């Protein structure tokens, strides 16, 4: 089973800054088989990206995703207050990373 | 409008059985997979398994195989997650999600169902 390791565990930034979140797989994941989700307290997860870099409906273009094989990155430019949440990567139909908490500094 | 509506919170005792539900609407229910995800208190997301309502093909995470059963009733556009004998460690929030294939992202999610198992 593929293990996904996200880093950092917590990222403290201010609105307007750029967040870079990493997701590393223990073995190669097809570039079309990784997703990113956003979860806010008390809410269900929300799809951010599918197929590594396909932005979900309603996600602003400040969000970018990239990567292949074992290294994947979610970048959020010009952070807005509503972006602060926990972000998870997931190999389709399988394991999630442990999450990165993006918090306001 | 696509919606997944989950059943309400449950409080059970260890050893009891439980079946929680996820009702889909606003799309062709039978032709999308429905997955289940567990989130223990203060913890991350864990993949439980997934079902294709059209033919009830099901896949489970190795961690949950034999521990839970996923089923579907297309006549009422509902998918279920059930336990025959609950443990305290089953206490968690459970989310359902819609998938176009068994290996795809979850594009719509239910609101979650909190299961509490306590003596």
mmCIF file of C-alpha atoms in Angstrom:
data_model
loop_
_atom_site.group_PDB
_atom_site.id
_atom_site.type_symbol
_atom_site.label_atom_id
_atom_site.label_comp_id
_atom_site.label_asym_id
_atom_site.label_seq_id
_atom_site.Cartn_x
_atom_site.Cartn_y
_atom_site.Cartn_z
ATOM 1 C CA UNK A 1 0.000 0.000 0.000
ATOM 2 C CA UNK A 2 1.320 3.417 -0.958
ATOM 3 C CA UNK A 3 2.136 5.711 1.972
ATOM 4 C CA UNK A 4 1.651 9.424 1.383
ATOM 5 C CA UNK A 5 3.672 11.787 3.559
ATOM 6 C CA UNK A 6 2.684 15.427 3.651
ATOM 7 C CA UNK A 7 4.898 18.253 4.771
ATOM 8 C CA UNK A 8 4.993 20.430 6.638
ATOM 9 C CA UNK A 9 2.544 19.248 9.285
ATOM 10 C CA UNK A 10 1.596 22.842 10.019
ATOM 11 C CA UNK A 11 2.249 25.926 7.932
ATOM 12 C CA UNK A 12 1.791 29.351 9.514
ATOM 13 C CA UNK A 13 1.441 32.165 7.022
ATOM 14 C CA UNK A 14 -0.223 35.539 6.669
ATOM 15 C CA UNK A 15 -2.908 36.495 4.149
ATOM 16 C CA UNK A 16 -1.303 37.579 0.907
ATOM 17 C CA UNK A 17 1.614 35.154 1.226
ATOM 18 C CA UNK A 18 2.218 31.986 -0.798
ATOM 19 C CA UNK A 19 1.723 28.496 0.627
ATOM 20 C CA UNK A 20 3.621 25.498 -0.712
ATOM 21 C CA UNK A 21 2.383 22.095 0.462
ATOM 22 C CA UNK A 22 4.172 18.857 -0.332
ATOM 23 C CA UNK A 23 2.918 15.296 -0.732
ATOM 24 C CA UNK A 24 5.488 12.533 -1.163
ATOM 25 C CA UNK A 25 4.568 8.956 -2.062
ATOM 26 C CA UNK A 26 6.447 5.843 -0.933
ATOM 27 C CA UNK A 27 6.236 4.528 -4.485
ATOM 28 C CA UNK A 28 5.263 5.956 -7.824
ATOM 29 C CA UNK A 29 1.679 7.186 -8.181
ATOM 30 C CA UNK A 30 0.365 7.772 -11.679
ATOM 31 C CA UNK A 31 0.129 11.532 -12.229
ATOM 32 C CA UNK A 32 -3.550 11.174 -13.033
ATOM 33 C CA UNK A 33 -4.310 9.357 -9.795
ATOM 34 C CA UNK A 34 -3.676 11.937 -7.094
ATOM 35 C CA UNK A 35 -6.151 14.390 -5.609
ATOM 36 C CA UNK A 36 -6.020 17.245 -3.127
ATOM 37 C CA UNK A 37 -8.813 18.062 -0.669
ATOM 38 C CA UNK A 38 -9.476 20.982 1.623
ATOM 39 C CA UNK A 39 -11.217 20.496 4.964
ATOM 40 C CA UNK A 40 -12.376 23.214 7.297
ATOM 41 C CA UNK A 41 -13.392 22.540 10.922
ATOM 42 C CA UNK A 42 -16.761 20.848 11.202
ATOM 43 C CA UNK A 43 -17.091 20.417 7.446
ATOM 44 C CA UNK A 44 -16.757 17.615 4.939
ATOM 45 C CA UNK A 45 -13.688 17.554 2.726
ATOM 46 C CA UNK A 46 -13.894 19.531 -0.503
ATOM 47 C CA UNK A 47 -12.163 18.504 -3.709
ATOM 48 C CA UNK A 48 -9.493 21.023 -4.748
ATOM 49 C CA UNK A 49 -7.617 19.179 -7.489
ATOM 50 C CA UNK A 50 -8.053 15.879 -9.279
ATOM 51 C CA UNK A 51 -5.687 14.108 -11.630
ATOM 52 C CA UNK A 52 -2.838 16.023 -9.976
ATOM 53 C CA UNK A 53 -3.538 19.316 -11.716
ATOM 54 C CA UNK A 54 -7.206 19.589 -12.700
ATOM 55 C CA UNK A 55 -8.739 22.337 -10.584
ATOM 56 C CA UNK A 56 -12.193 21.479 -9.201
ATOM 57 C CA UNK A 57 -15.244 23.618 -9.827
ATOM 58 C CA UNK A 58 -15.242 26.815 -7.796
ATOM 59 C CA UNK A 59 -11.563 26.657 -6.846
ATOM 60 C CA UNK A 60 -9.853 29.955 -7.706
ATOM 61 C CA UNK A 61 -6.860 29.992 -10.014
ATOM 62 C CA UNK A 62 -4.684 31.132 -7.108
ATOM 63 C CA UNK A 63 -4.507 27.405 -6.419
ATOM 64 C CA UNK A 64 -2.006 25.421 -8.480
ATOM 65 C CA UNK A 65 -1.032 21.761 -8.292
ATOM 66 C CA UNK A 66 1.769 19.873 -9.937
ATOM 67 C CA UNK A 67 3.964 16.831 -9.646
ATOM 68 C CA UNK A 68 4.442 13.300 -10.826
ATOM 69 C CA UNK A 69 5.659 9.896 -9.719
ATOM 70 C CA UNK A 70 6.422 10.382 -6.015
ATOM 71 C CA UNK A 71 6.486 14.159 -5.514
ATOM 72 C CA UNK A 72 3.460 16.408 -5.655
ATOM 73 C CA UNK A 73 2.928 20.026 -4.689
ATOM 74 C CA UNK A 74 -0.061 22.233 -3.951
ATOM 75 C CA UNK A 75 0.664 25.949 -4.187
ATOM 76 C CA UNK A 76 -1.709 28.647 -3.050
ATOM 77 C CA UNK A 77 -0.810 32.166 -4.120
ATOM 78 C CA UNK A 78 -2.006 35.370 -2.435
ATOM 79 C CA UNK A 79 -3.578 33.568 0.509
ATOM 80 C CA UNK A 80 -7.089 34.654 1.404
ATOM 81 C CA UNK A 81 -8.625 34.161 4.881
ATOM 82 C CA UNK A 82 -10.919 31.416 3.506
ATOM 83 C CA UNK A 83 -7.902 29.363 2.345
ATOM 84 C CA UNK A 84 -6.804 28.521 5.871
ATOM 85 C CA UNK A 85 -7.763 24.899 6.436
ATOM 86 C CA UNK A 86 -6.324 21.384 6.472
ATOM 87 C CA UNK A 87 -5.249 20.001 3.109
ATOM 88 C CA UNK A 88 -5.006 16.304 2.285
ATOM 89 C CA UNK A 89 -3.563 14.507 -0.690
ATOM 90 C CA UNK A 90 -4.973 11.128 -1.693
ATOM 91 C CA UNK A 91 -4.097 8.427 -4.127
ATOM 92 C CA UNK A 92 -7.357 7.607 -5.846
ATOM 93 C CA UNK A 93 -9.319 4.885 -4.166
ATOM 94 C CA UNK A 94 -6.676 4.483 -1.515
ATOM 95 C CA UNK A 95 -4.695 6.157 1.194
ATOM 96 C CA UNK A 96 -4.691 9.773 2.282
ATOM 97 C CA UNK A 97 -1.725 11.752 3.501
ATOM 98 C CA UNK A 98 -1.845 12.800 7.123
ATOM 99 C CA UNK A 99 -2.704 16.384 6.189
ATOM 100 C CA UNK A 100 -1.110 19.807 6.328
ATOM 101 C CA UNK A 101 -2.748 22.404 8.520
ATOM 102 C CA UNK A 102 -2.521 25.852 6.961
ATOM 103 C CA UNK A 103 -3.022 28.350 9.758
ATOM 104 C CA UNK A 104 -3.033 32.118 10.012
ATOM 105 C CA UNK A 105 0.156 33.529 11.437
ATOM 106 C CA UNK B 1 -28.304 19.656 -7.873
ATOM 107 C CA UNK B 2 -26.134 16.734 -6.794
ATOM 108 C CA UNK B 3 -26.587 15.929 -3.122
ATOM 109 C CA UNK B 4 -25.408 13.221 -0.754
ATOM 110 C CA UNK B 5 -27.383 13.259 2.472
ATOM 111 C CA UNK B 6 -26.212 11.072 5.327
ATOM 112 C CA UNK B 7 -28.154 9.689 8.237
ATOM 113 C CA UNK B 8 -27.874 11.285 11.641
ATOM 114 C CA UNK B 9 -25.584 10.852 14.593
ATOM 115 C CA UNK B 10 -25.651 7.518 16.393
ATOM 116 C CA UNK B 11 -24.755 6.505 19.927
ATOM 117 C CA UNK B 12 -24.258 2.781 20.431
ATOM 118 C CA UNK B 13 -22.782 0.350 22.913
ATOM 119 C CA UNK B 14 -19.866 -1.966 22.175
ATOM 120 C CA UNK B 15 -21.049 -5.149 20.531
ATOM 121 C CA UNK B 16 -24.149 -3.575 18.992
ATOM 122 C CA UNK B 17 -24.775 -3.465 15.262
ATOM 123 C CA UNK B 18 -25.216 -0.335 13.187
ATOM 124 C CA UNK B 19 -26.041 0.670 9.641
ATOM 125 C CA UNK B 20 -25.558 4.260 8.485
ATOM 126 C CA UNK B 21 -26.734 5.573 5.153
ATOM 127 C CA UNK B 22 -25.880 7.961 2.356
ATOM 128 C CA UNK B 23 -28.693 8.965 0.000
ATOM 129 C CA UNK B 24 -27.807 10.361 -3.394
ATOM 130 C CA UNK B 25 -29.964 12.637 -5.516
ATOM 131 C CA UNK B 26 -29.685 14.937 -8.516
ATOM 132 C CA UNK B 27 -27.713 12.495 -10.698
ATOM 133 C CA UNK B 28 -27.844 8.982 -12.139
ATOM 134 C CA UNK B 29 -27.229 7.224 -8.831
ATOM 135 C CA UNK B 30 -26.505 3.749 -10.177
ATOM 136 C CA UNK B 31 -23.645 4.802 -12.432
ATOM 137 C CA UNK B 32 -21.430 6.603 -9.917
ATOM 138 C CA UNK B 33 -19.364 4.933 -7.234
ATOM 139 C CA UNK B 34 -19.894 5.890 -3.610
ATOM 140 C CA UNK B 35 -16.945 5.800 -1.229
ATOM 141 C CA UNK B 36 -16.693 5.938 2.560
ATOM 142 C CA UNK B 37 -14.073 7.753 4.603
ATOM 143 C CA UNK B 38 -13.470 7.623 8.352
ATOM 144 C CA UNK B 39 -12.218 10.506 10.447
ATOM 145 C CA UNK B 40 -11.495 9.755 14.070
ATOM 146 C CA UNK B 41 -11.677 12.683 16.511
ATOM 147 C CA UNK B 42 -8.910 15.162 15.825
ATOM 148 C CA UNK B 43 -7.343 12.900 13.220
ATOM 149 C CA UNK B 44 -6.967 12.701 9.450
ATOM 150 C CA UNK B 45 -8.956 11.016 6.726
ATOM 151 C CA UNK B 46 -8.890 7.241 6.202
ATOM 152 C CA UNK B 47 -10.192 5.419 3.145
ATOM 153 C CA UNK B 48 -12.726 2.734 4.076
ATOM 154 C CA UNK B 49 -13.995 1.406 0.765
ATOM 155 C CA UNK B 50 -16.171 2.017 -2.253
ATOM 156 C CA UNK B 51 -19.191 0.528 -4.019
ATOM 157 C CA UNK B 52 -20.703 0.687 -7.494
ATOM 158 C CA UNK B 53 -24.473 0.712 -6.882
ATOM 159 C CA UNK B 54 -25.307 -0.587 -10.347
ATOM 160 C CA UNK B 55 -23.903 -4.059 -9.624
ATOM 161 C CA UNK B 56 -22.751 -3.713 -5.995
ATOM 162 C CA UNK B 57 -19.095 -4.276 -6.901
ATOM 163 C CA UNK B 58 -17.209 -3.328 -3.757
ATOM 164 C CA UNK B 59 -13.601 -2.704 -2.756
ATOM 165 C CA UNK B 60 -12.350 -2.292 0.782
ATOM 166 C CA UNK B 61 -9.203 -0.830 2.221
ATOM 167 C CA UNK B 62 -7.123 -3.658 3.711
ATOM 168 C CA UNK B 63 -7.473 -1.918 7.077
ATOM 169 C CA UNK B 64 -11.258 -2.192 6.960
ATOM 170 C CA UNK B 65 -11.741 -5.487 5.102
ATOM 171 C CA UNK B 66 -13.837 -7.764 7.290
ATOM 172 C CA UNK B 67 -14.559 -4.978 9.766
ATOM 173 C CA UNK B 68 -17.388 -3.259 7.884
ATOM 174 C CA UNK B 69 -19.801 -4.010 5.057
ATOM 175 C CA UNK B 70 -20.764 -1.587 2.301
ATOM 176 C CA UNK B 71 -24.001 -2.174 0.427
ATOM 177 C CA UNK B 72 -26.394 -0.331 -1.865
ATOM 178 C CA UNK B 73 -30.090 -0.156 -2.651
ATOM 179 C CA UNK B 74 -30.601 1.478 -6.024
ATOM 180 C CA UNK B 75 -34.408 1.552 -5.598
ATOM 181 C CA UNK B 76 -33.979 4.219 -2.923
ATOM 182 C CA UNK B 77 -30.637 5.606 -4.181
ATOM 183 C CA UNK B 78 -28.926 4.803 -0.906
ATOM 184 C CA UNK B 79 -25.595 3.319 0.078
ATOM 185 C CA UNK B 80 -24.934 1.845 3.511
ATOM 186 C CA UNK B 81 -21.986 1.268 5.809
ATOM 187 C CA UNK B 82 -22.615 -1.302 8.486
ATOM 188 C CA UNK B 83 -20.993 -2.933 11.460
ATOM 189 C CA UNK B 84 -22.075 -6.250 13.003
ATOM 190 C CA UNK B 85 -20.321 -5.680 16.317
ATOM 191 C CA UNK B 86 -19.152 -2.182 17.141
ATOM 192 C CA UNK B 87 -16.014 -1.382 19.092
ATOM 193 C CA UNK B 88 -15.133 1.802 20.901
ATOM 194 C CA UNK B 89 -12.456 2.357 18.274
ATOM 195 C CA UNK B 90 -15.185 2.670 15.615
ATOM 196 C CA UNK B 91 -16.159 6.018 17.140
ATOM 197 C CA UNK B 92 -15.583 8.552 14.406
ATOM 198 C CA UNK B 93 -17.138 10.758 11.772
ATOM 199 C CA UNK B 94 -17.921 8.898 8.578
ATOM 200 C CA UNK B 95 -18.233 10.683 5.237
ATOM 201 C CA UNK B 96 -19.555 9.370 1.938
ATOM 202 C CA UNK B 97 -18.392 10.736 -1.406
ATOM 203 C CA UNK B 98 -19.271 10.334 -5.066
ATOM 204 C CA UNK B 99 -16.753 9.049 -7.622
ATOM 205 C CA UNK B 100 -16.981 8.619 -11.380
ATOM 206 C CA UNK B 101 -14.862 5.458 -11.201
ATOM 207 C CA UNK B 102 -13.449 3.354 -8.378
ATOM 208 C CA UNK B 103 -10.133 5.117 -8.943
ATOM 209 C CA UNK B 104 -11.145 8.748 -9.113
ATOM 210 C CA UNK B 105 -11.497 11.704 -6.810
ATOM 211 C CA UNK B 106 -14.575 12.358 -4.709
ATOM 212 C CA UNK B 107 -16.359 15.287 -6.311
ATOM 213 C CA UNK B 108 -19.358 15.527 -3.961
ATOM 214 C CA UNK B 109 -19.440 14.695 -0.285
ATOM 215 C CA UNK B 110 -22.064 13.989 2.329
ATOM 216 C CA UNK B 111 -22.227 16.082 5.464
ATOM 217 C CA UNK B 112 -20.856 13.300 7.645
ATOM 218 C CA UNK B 113 -22.358 11.016 10.272
ATOM 219 C CA UNK B 114 -20.942 10.895 13.791
ATOM 220 C CA UNK B 115 -20.807 7.447 15.345
ATOM 221 C CA UNK B 116 -20.128 7.207 19.059
ATOM 222 C CA UNK B 117 -19.558 3.819 20.641
ATOM 223 C CA UNK B 118 -19.448 3.884 24.411
ATOM 224 C CA UNK B 119 -20.500 1.668 27.257
#
